CSV table of C-alpha atoms (C1' of nucleotides) in Angstrom, one decimal:
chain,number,residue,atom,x,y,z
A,1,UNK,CA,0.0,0.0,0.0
A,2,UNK,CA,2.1,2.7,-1.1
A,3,UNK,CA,-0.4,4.4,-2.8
A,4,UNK,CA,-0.2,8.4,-2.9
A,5,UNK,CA,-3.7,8.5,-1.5
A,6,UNK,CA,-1.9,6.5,1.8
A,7,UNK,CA,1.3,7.9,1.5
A,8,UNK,CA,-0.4,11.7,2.1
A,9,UNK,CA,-3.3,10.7,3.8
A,10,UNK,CA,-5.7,12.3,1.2
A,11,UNK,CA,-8.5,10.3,0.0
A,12,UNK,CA,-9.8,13.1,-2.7
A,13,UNK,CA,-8.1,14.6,-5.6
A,14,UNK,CA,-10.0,17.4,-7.9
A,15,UNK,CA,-8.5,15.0,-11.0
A,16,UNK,CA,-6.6,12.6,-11.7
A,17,UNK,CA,-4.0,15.6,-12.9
A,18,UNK,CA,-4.1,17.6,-10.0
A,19,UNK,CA,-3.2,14.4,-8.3
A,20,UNK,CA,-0.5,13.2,-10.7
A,21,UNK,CA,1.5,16.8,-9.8
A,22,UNK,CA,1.1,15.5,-6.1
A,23,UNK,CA,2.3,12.3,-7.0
A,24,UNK,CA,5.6,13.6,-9.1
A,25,UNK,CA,6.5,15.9,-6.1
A,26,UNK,CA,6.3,13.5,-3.5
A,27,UNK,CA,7.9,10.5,-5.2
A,28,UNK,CA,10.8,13.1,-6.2
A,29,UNK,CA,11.4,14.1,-2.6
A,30,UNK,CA,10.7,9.8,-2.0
A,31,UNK,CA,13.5,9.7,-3.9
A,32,UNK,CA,16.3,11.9,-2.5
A,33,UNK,CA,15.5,10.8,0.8
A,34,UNK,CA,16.3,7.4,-0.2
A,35,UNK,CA,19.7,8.4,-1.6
A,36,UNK,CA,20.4,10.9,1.2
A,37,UNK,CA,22.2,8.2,3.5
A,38,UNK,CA,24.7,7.1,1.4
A,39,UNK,CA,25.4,10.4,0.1
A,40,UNK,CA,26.0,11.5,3.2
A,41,UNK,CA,28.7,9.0,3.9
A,42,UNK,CA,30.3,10.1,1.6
A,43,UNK,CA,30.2,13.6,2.7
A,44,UNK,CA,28.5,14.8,-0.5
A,45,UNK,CA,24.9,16.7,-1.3
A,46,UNK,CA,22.8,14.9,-3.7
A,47,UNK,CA,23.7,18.3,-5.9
A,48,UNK,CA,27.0,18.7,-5.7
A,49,UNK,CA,26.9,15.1,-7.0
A,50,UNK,CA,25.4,15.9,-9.7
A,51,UNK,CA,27.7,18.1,-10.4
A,52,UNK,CA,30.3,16.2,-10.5
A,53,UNK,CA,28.6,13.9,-13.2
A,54,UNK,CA,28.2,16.7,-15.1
A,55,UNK,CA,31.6,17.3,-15.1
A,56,UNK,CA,32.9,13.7,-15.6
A,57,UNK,CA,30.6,13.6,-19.0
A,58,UNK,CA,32.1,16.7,-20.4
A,59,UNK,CA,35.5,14.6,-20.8
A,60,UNK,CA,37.6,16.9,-20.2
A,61,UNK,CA,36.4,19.3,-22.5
A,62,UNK,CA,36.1,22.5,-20.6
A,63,UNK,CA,32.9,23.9,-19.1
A,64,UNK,CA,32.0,27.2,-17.4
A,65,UNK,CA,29.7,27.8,-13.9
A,66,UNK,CA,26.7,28.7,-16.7
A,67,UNK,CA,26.9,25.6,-18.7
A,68,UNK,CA,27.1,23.5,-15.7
A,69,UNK,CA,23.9,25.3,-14.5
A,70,UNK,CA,22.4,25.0,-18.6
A,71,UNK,CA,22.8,21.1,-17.1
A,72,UNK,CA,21.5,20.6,-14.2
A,73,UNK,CA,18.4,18.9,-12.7
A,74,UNK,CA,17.5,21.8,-11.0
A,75,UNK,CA,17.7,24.8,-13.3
A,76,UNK,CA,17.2,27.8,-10.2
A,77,UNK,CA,20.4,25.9,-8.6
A,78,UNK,CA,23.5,27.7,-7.9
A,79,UNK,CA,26.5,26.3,-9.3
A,80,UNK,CA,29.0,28.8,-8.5
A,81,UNK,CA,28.3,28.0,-4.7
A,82,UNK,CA,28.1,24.5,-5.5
A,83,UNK,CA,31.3,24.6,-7.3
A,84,UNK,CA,32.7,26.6,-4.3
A,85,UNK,CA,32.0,23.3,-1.9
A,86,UNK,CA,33.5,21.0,-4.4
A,87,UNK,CA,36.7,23.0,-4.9
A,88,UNK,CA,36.9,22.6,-0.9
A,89,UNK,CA,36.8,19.0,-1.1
A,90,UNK,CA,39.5,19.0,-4.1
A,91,UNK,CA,37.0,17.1,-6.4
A,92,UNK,CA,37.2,20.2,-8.7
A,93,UNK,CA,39.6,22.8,-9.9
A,94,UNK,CA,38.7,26.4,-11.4
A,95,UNK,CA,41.0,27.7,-14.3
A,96,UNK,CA,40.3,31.4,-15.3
A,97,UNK,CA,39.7,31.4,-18.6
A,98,UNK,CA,42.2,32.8,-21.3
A,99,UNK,CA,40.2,33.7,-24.3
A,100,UNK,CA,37.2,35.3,-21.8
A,101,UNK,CA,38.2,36.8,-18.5
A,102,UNK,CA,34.5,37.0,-17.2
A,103,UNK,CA,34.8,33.0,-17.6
A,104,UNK,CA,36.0,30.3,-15.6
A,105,UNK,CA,36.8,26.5,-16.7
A,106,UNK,CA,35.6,23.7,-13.8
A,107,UNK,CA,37.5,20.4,-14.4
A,108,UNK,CA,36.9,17.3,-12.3
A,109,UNK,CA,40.0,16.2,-10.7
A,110,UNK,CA,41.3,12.5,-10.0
A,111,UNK,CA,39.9,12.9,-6.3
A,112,UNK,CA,36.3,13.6,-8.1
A,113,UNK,CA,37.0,10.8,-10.4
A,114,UNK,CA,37.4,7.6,-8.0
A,115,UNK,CA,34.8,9.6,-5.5
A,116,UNK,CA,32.6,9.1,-8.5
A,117,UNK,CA,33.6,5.7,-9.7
A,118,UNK,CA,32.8,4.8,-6.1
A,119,UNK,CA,29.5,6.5,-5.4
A,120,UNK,CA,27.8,6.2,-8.5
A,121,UNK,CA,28.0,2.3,-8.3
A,122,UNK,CA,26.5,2.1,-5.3
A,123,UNK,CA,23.9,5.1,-6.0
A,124,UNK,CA,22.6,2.9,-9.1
A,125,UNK,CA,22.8,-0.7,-7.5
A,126,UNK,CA,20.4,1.0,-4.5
A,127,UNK,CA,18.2,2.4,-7.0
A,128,UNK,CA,18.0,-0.9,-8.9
A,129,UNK,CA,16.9,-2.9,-5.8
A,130,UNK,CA,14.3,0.1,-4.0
A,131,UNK,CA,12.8,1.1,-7.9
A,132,UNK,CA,10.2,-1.0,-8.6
A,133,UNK,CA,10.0,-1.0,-12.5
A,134,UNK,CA,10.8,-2.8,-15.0
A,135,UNK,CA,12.8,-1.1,-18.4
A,136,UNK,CA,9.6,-1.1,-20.1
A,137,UNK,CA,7.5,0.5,-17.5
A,138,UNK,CA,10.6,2.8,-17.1
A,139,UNK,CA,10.4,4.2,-20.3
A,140,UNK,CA,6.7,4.6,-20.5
A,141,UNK,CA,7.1,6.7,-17.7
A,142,UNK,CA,9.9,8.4,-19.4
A,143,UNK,CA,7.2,9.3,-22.2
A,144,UNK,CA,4.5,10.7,-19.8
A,145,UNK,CA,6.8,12.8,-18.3
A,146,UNK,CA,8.3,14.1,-21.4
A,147,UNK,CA,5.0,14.9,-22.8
A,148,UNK,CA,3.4,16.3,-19.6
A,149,UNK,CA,6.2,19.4,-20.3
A,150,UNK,CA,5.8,19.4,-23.6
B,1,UNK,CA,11.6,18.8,-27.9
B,2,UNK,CA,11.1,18.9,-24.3
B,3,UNK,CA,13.2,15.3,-24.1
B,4,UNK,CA,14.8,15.0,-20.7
B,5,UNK,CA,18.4,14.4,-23.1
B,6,UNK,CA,18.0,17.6,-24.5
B,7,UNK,CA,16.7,19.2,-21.1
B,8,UNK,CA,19.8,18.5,-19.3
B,9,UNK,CA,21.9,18.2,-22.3
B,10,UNK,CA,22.9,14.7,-21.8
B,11,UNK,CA,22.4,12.0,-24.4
B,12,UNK,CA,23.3,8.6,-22.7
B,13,UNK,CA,21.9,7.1,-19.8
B,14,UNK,CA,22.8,3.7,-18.1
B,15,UNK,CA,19.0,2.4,-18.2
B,16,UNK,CA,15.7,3.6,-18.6
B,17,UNK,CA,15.2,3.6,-14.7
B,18,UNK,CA,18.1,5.7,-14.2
B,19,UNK,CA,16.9,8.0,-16.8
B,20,UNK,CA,13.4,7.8,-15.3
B,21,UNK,CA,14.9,8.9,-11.6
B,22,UNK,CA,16.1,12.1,-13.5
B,23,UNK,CA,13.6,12.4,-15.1
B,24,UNK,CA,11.1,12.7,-11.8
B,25,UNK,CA,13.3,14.8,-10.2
B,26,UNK,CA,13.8,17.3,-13.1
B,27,UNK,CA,9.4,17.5,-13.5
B,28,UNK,CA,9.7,18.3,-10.5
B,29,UNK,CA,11.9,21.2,-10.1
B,30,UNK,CA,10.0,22.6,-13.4
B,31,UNK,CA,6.7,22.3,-12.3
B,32,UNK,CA,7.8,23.8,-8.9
B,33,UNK,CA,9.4,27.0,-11.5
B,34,UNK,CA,5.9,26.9,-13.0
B,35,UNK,CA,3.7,27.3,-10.4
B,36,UNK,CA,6.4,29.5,-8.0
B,37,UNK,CA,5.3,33.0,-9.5
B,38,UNK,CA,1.6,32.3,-9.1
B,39,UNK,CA,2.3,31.9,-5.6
B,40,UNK,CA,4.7,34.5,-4.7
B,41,UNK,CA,2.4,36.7,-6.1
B,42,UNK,CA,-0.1,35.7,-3.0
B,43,UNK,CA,3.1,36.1,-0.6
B,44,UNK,CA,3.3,32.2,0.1
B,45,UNK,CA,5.7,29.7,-0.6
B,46,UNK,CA,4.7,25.9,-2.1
B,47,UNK,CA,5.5,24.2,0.9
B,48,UNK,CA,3.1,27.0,2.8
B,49,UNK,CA,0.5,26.5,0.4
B,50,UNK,CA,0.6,22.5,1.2
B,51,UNK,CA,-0.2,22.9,4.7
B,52,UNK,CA,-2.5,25.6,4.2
B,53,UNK,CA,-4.7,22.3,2.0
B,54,UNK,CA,-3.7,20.1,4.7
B,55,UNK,CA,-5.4,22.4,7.0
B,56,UNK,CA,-8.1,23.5,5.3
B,57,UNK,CA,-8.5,19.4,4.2
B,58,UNK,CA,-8.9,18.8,8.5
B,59,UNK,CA,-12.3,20.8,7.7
B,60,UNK,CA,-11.8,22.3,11.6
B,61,UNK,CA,-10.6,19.2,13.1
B,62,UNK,CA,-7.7,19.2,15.5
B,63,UNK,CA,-4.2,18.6,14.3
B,64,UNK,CA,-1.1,18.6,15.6
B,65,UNK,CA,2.2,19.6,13.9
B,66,UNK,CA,3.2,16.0,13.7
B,67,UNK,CA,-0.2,15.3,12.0
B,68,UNK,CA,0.6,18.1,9.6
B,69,UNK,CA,4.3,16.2,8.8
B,70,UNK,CA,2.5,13.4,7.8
B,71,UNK,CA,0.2,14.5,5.5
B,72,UNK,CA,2.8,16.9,3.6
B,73,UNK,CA,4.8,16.2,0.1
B,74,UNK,CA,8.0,16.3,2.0
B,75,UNK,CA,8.5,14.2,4.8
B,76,UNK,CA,11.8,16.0,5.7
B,77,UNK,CA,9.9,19.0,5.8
B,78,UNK,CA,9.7,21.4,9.3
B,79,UNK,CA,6.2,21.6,10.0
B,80,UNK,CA,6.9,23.6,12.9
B,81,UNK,CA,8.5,26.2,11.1
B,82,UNK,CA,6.3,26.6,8.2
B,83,UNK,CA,3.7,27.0,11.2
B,84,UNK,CA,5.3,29.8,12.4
B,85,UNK,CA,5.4,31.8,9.2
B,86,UNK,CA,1.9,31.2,8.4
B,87,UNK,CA,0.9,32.7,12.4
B,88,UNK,CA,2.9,35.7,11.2
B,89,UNK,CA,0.9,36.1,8.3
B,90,UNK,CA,-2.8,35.4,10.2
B,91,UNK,CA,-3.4,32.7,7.6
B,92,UNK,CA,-3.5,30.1,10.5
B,93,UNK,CA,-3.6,29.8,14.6
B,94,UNK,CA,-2.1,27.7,17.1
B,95,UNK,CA,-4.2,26.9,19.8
B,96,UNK,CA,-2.7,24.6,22.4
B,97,UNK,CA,-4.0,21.7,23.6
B,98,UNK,CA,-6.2,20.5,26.8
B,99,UNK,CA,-6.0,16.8,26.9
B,100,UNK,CA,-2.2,16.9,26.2
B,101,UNK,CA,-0.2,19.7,26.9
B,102,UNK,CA,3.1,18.6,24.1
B,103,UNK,CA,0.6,19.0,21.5
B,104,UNK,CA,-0.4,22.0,19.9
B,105,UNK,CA,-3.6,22.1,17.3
B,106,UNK,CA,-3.5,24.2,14.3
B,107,UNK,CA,-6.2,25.8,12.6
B,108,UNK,CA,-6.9,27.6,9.3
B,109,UNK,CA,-8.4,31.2,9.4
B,110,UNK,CA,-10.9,32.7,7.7
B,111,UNK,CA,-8.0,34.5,6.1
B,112,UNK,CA,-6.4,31.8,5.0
B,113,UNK,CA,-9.2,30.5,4.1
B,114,UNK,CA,-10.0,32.8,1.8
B,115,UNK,CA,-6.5,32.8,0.4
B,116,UNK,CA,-6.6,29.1,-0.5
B,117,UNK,CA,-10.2,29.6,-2.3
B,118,UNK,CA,-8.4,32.6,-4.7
B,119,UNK,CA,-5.1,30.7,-5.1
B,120,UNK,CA,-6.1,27.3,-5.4
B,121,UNK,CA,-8.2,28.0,-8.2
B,122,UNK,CA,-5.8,29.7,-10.0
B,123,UNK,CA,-3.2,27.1,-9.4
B,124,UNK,CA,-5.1,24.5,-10.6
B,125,UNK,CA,-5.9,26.6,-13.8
B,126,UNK,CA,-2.5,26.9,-14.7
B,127,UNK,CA,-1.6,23.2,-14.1
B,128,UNK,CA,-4.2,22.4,-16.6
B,129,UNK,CA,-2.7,24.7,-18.9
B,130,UNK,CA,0.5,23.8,-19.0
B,131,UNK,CA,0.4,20.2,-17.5
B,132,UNK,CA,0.1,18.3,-21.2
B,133,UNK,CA,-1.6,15.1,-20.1
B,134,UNK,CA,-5.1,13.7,-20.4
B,135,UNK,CA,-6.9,11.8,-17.9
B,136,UNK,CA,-5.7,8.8,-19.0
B,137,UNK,CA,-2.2,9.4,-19.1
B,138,UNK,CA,-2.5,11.3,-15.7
B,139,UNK,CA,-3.9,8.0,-14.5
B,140,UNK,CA,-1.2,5.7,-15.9
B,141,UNK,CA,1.5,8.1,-14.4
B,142,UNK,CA,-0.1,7.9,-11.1
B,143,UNK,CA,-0.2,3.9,-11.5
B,144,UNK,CA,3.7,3.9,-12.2
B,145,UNK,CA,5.0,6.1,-10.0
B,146,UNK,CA,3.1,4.3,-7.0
B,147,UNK,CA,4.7,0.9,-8.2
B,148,UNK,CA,7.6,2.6,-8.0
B,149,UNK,CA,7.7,3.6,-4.5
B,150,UNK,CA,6.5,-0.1,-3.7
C,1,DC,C1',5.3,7.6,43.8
C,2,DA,C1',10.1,8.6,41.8
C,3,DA,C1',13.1,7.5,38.0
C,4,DA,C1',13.5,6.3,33.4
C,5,DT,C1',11.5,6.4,28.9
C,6,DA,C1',8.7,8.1,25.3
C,7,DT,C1',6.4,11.7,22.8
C,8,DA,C1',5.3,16.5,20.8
C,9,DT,C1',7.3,20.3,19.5
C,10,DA,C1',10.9,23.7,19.0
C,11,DT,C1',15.5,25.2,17.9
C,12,DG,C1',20.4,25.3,16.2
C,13,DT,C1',23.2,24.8,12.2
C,14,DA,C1',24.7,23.3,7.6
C,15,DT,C1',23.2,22.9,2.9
C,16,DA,C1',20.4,24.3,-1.0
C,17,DT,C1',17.1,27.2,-3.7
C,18,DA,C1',14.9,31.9,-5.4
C,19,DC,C1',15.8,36.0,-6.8
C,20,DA,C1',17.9,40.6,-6.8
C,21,DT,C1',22.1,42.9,-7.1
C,22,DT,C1',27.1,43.6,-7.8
C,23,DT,C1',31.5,43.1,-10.1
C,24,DA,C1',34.4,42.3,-13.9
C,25,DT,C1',34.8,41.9,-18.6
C,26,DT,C1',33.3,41.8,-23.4
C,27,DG,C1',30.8,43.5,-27.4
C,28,DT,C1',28.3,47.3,-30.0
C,29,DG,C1',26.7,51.6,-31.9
C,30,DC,C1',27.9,56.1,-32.6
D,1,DG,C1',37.8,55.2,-29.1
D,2,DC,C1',34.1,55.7,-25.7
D,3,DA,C1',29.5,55.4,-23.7
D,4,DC,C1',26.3,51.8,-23.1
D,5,DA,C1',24.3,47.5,-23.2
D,6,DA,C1',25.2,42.4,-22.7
D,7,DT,C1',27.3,38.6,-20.4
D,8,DA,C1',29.7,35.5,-16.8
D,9,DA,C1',30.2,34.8,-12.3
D,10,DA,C1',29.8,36.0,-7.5
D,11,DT,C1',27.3,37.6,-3.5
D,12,DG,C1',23.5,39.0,-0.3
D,13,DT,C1',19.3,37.6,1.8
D,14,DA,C1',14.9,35.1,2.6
D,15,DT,C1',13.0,30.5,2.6
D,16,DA,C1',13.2,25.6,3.0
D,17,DT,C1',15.3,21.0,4.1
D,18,DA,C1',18.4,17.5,7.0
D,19,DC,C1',19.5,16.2,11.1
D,20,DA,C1',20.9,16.6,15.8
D,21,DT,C1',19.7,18.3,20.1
D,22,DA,C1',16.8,20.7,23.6
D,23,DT,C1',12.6,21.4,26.2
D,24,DA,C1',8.3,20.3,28.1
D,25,DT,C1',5.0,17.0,29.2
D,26,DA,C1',3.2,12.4,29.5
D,27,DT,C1',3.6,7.4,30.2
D,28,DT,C1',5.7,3.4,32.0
D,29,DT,C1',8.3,0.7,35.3
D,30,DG,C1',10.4,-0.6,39.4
DNA sequence: CAAATATATATGTATATACATTTATTGTGC
DNA sequence: GCACAATAAATGTATATACATATATATTTG
């Protein structure tokens, strides 16, 4: 029983819209919680890691604080102050930029490389064993979701 | 082209359920963006606006803060606090209790009552609007996502 | 009944978001 | 070239979450 109507102790819903928004907010914030523990022991924010995928899947190539927000899951975020906490854990550097002062570059360093090799391993076999869907079901919600923002 | 690859600018993913965790979590944050102005328009935040329904939802029966945790989106949340900011702003009162003098009971105003009638509305226009899914699909997104947290 | 435990709420602090503003630099029109 | 707008990033401040701890009251147990 794990049912939205339980899980918020709501019985009514003006539609079957209204309750779907409910639905995506709560099984989002479902979500995080269920990560937050083993994020945490690895003294990271579920941001700032991803952030540092972000980083890991430009390759090198160099990105500024706005492209890492253009990527993000949260697009109101702050990356420069996220950035700031990662370059205090050394899983980032910040190169000023040559060709545009008003720029910096953000690299992921070795230490941000192995954290992630680490972390993200464990983040997906958790997800694998607490998300109950199969691929198919997976990507039909993919499609809904897609289309609902459309 | 709303795809959650071009959203976040990332074109692999290591399944569909991984995509689909991103993909909650980004609807999320964007239909949070879409709704925020409506409501900072009325001087209330989201998270405000949820116990304000939870309230209103108690139709004058008592509840406690803890009861109000319960009910919200976030489980995390700080019912407490949100309390206090919607005292400040007459939309509810605190009232404490006889029987059992921990507790306090929390009731909606006529003020915030009237808040709730004029917002709501609106809120729920706009999520039609912009929400793209029919009854149906609402439905079958509600379906997954419970399965999900299963 | 007194001491220990449990419960309801509040509070302290770190992190993050929302949004306006500031600072530094670059680009453009005249 | 210079005033002015545009851009990239940083910063200030309010709100909210995450979690530990404190405070008050109630319940249980010896």
């Amino acid at each position: 029983m794990s049912t939205i109507e339980h899980e918020i102790q709501q019985q009514h819903f003006s539609s079957h819209k209204q309750k779907a928004i409910l639905n995506i907010i709560f099984t989002a914030n479902w979500l995080r919680s269920q990560q937050l523990q083993l994020f945490k022991s690895y003294g990271i924010s579920p941001e700032q890691f991803n952030v540092l995928r972000i980083l890991r899947g430009q390759k090198g190539k160099a990105i500024g604080v706005n492209g890492i927000q253009e990527r993000m899951l949260d697009k109101n975020s702050n990356a420069s102050r996220l950035v700031d906490k990662l370059i205090e854990k050394q899983f980032v550097e910040r190169k000023s930029c040559a060709n545009d002062r008003r720029q910096v570059e953000v690299f992921i360093t070795n230490k941000g490389l192995s954290l992630l090799a680490e972390l993200d391993e464990q983040i997906m076999a958790a997800d694998d064993k607490y998300i109950q869907l199969d691929a198919a079901e997976s990507e039909l919600l993919n499609t809904l979701l897609d289309k609902l923002r459309t």
